[in-house]
Amino acid sequence: MPVDRLIEALESEDGGLRHLRRLPPRRAVRAEWPEWVPEEVRNALGDTGITRPWPHQAEAATHAFEGRDTVIATGTASGKSLAYLLPLLTEAAADGEGRTLYLAPTKALAADQARAVGEFAVPGLVPAIVDGDTPFEHRKWAQSFANLVLSNPDLLHHSLLPRHRMWRSFLKNLKYVVVDECHVYRGVFGAHVALTLRRLLRLAEHYGASPTVIAASATAADPAASLAVLTGRPATAVTVDSSPSPGAAVALWEPVTYEIDGEPQQASTLSETARMLAQLVRRGVRTLAFVPSRRGAEIVAAEAKSRLGADPAAGRIAAYRAGYLREHRRDLEADLREGRLLGVATTNALELGIDVTGLDAVLLCGYPGRLASFWQQIGRAGRGEVEALAVMLAKDDPLDTYLVHHPEAIFDRPVEASVCDPSNPYVLAGHLCLAAEELPLKESDLASIPGSLAVAEQLCAEKLLRRRPGGRYYWIGSERPEVALRGSGPMGVDIAETSTGRLIGTVDAAASHRLVHTGALYLHQGESFLVDELDLDDGVALVHAAKPPWTTNTQEITHLEVLAERERLEMGSVALSLGEVEVTSNVVSYQRRRLPSGEVIDTQPLDLPPQVLRTVAVWWTVETEALEGLRDLAGALHAAEHASIGLLPLVATCDRWDIGGLSTAAHMDTELPTVFVYDGHPGGAGFAEQAFRKWTDWIGATRAAIASCECAHGCPSCIQSPKCGNGNEPLSKRGALTLLDLLLKAATGPVTATVFPAKQEAAPEDDLWPGDF
């Protein structure tokens, strides 16, 4: 069905389309095979329909073949995998001893790549999947015989590196390290992965290897610099996409509004996404709906099925997300790949490169937080020469509202860089301990990471490392430290059925307070469960099946203490600061909200332990004299805080759930009206710092989003927050505009910048313990 007719079919009576952008089609450009690719490899690829490469594939493969670290950063479905496969297939065909480690961010992607590689009948290629589901005997076989090991950073971190002596032969002959979908390695997770990769490269060098790193990335700003941060080595980037594209119609959609007590209320974005998914599936349109949360994916799939009723197409809709058991994930992937499923509601688990061909349409339930993710997700649609359809439905929050009314912020803005900071001491300390336990650290190992020497000395003071003559650091701790790549604290909480003990899924321990607290509604593959008990000591949430007509969301309270100020901008009565803070938060209650309207039914108290976070914040203060005449100061500050959190992803590579905030009319440390916005990760993740550097863009967009909203007193599209611990009270829309105008006006006057000196570290001394000589 033509795209224009599909858009007409999706329109409700009150409309919703705010902007339509046509992306032009692109013709393919072909290149010749590089001379170094042997005939056996060309023939094997030709048997699968690949007769000639595209120029970007040949260029990136040649860089890697010649030993240069390379990242290929082109669009979705542009054949990036061939760029890293050509060098390793060539090595295998030559019966060389070189071996390759392929790393994917998810098990599903590694399994999908193994399936694709298995279709190439290249002599000498011996692939093997090694992940958390791989039996011990199979791992031993891979150590000895596989020349292509497909895995993930978690397995590398938790198994291969600690047991590197068992992998000695593999590491000795390691020629290529492939880092697929490397743009996802950002923030704290990216810092963990960067340090894990550096540990790998260090051990490979110890065993006599010097592997070349080949990375694949979505379109990103300065991908070579991003790869260099991950590896600590210079890199070359290939960014010109020469693959064909059928073009796409990208629609920005705002769910319809209705009035309650004279105030406009936006229809649920989840319900609108489910409505569109059902309509597209009914017309035989193969559709992927990206939903920002696991629970949301389940709701969209279940409601889309319900809308189709007895229509057989209802049985061709499913949800796909992390947390499913392995066998269930593999079945869903096969059903999607082979066309048995027509509609899938998913989290970003299907953003990451799984080979799903032949999709006609993509729905985005809200802006995914980053332009790189936006283009990656809409790029999943498109087959042959038929124009694809992509629809982004705006969530009821300030950022999405701003974007659908300012499409230039999507279509005319460059893609962000992937930001991570391996020097974050909260991340670095654990990896230094692990590296020293694997192999004593030399000072040269620390040279590429700022501040690492000071962290190593602190670990010596804590009797975890020992510095010996010559500058080497040895691990002397009693047990190998626990370092979780994808979060802090315990690795996960099991979700089990109370009556049978059946394991339903898992959830990260840090998120369990919000997702599986006692009384929470938890969704899994269209089934809903009520949580009977969350036992944090045993790491289990007990649930029973239930279908209430409501959902749940949590509320929390926060206390913040300023530990150190790094930088300050003084602008008359306004000051903007960046520094370290300690945040103590506590999930204290949850609300039950009626479906589908979102109306609050009641609020239930919770008794959960507080969580303490040392992180980085940006904050601004205003002299009290400048605020005379502002009637509701607390409401103005609170509203400005909410809106600025919602708009921060416009200038920083984060999601609003990655950050937190606090506002007060007189904070104990500043003694002034203050708004704080902080990174939600230990040690910081770079988000607050980006806000500090681009603060006028950030505050200007926040002011514009509030001013353009049609509500009279504030709504979720401008100043209300879905995670407010105070029930969105007090809030003053008019006061927030006055406050933000004051900030922006101050930026036009004189500015005094101050950088505060960092705490001085003592010079390291050799730790001469008895027995050193």
Short mmCIF file of C-alpha atoms in Angstrom, two decimals, residues 13 35 38 42 58 126 131 193 257 274 304 331 501 524 733-734:
data_model
loop_
_atom_site.label_atom_id
_atom_site.label_comp_id
_atom_site.label_asym_id
_atom_site.label_seq_id
_atom_site.Cartn_x
_atom_site.Cartn_y
_atom_site.Cartn_z
CA GLU A 13 -10.80 12.06 13.46
CA GLU A 35 43.04 -7.34 -4.77
CA PRO A 38 41.13 -14.43 -2.49
CA ARG A 42 34.72 -14.08 -3.57
CA ALA A 58 35.88 -2.22 0.42
CA VAL A 126 35.51 -22.32 12.21
CA ASP A 131 28.30 -16.56 25.80
CA VAL A 193 33.40 -1.59 28.05
CA THR A 257 -5.83 15.76 23.06
CA ALA A 274 -0.95 0.06 19.80
CA ALA A 304 -2.77 -4.22 19.61
CA ASP A 331 11.83 -18.57 18.80
CA GLY A 501 8.34 -21.17 41.48
CA HIS A 524 5.64 -10.37 30.39
CA LYS A 733 4.21 27.57 34.51
CA ARG A 734 4.19 31.37 34.46
#
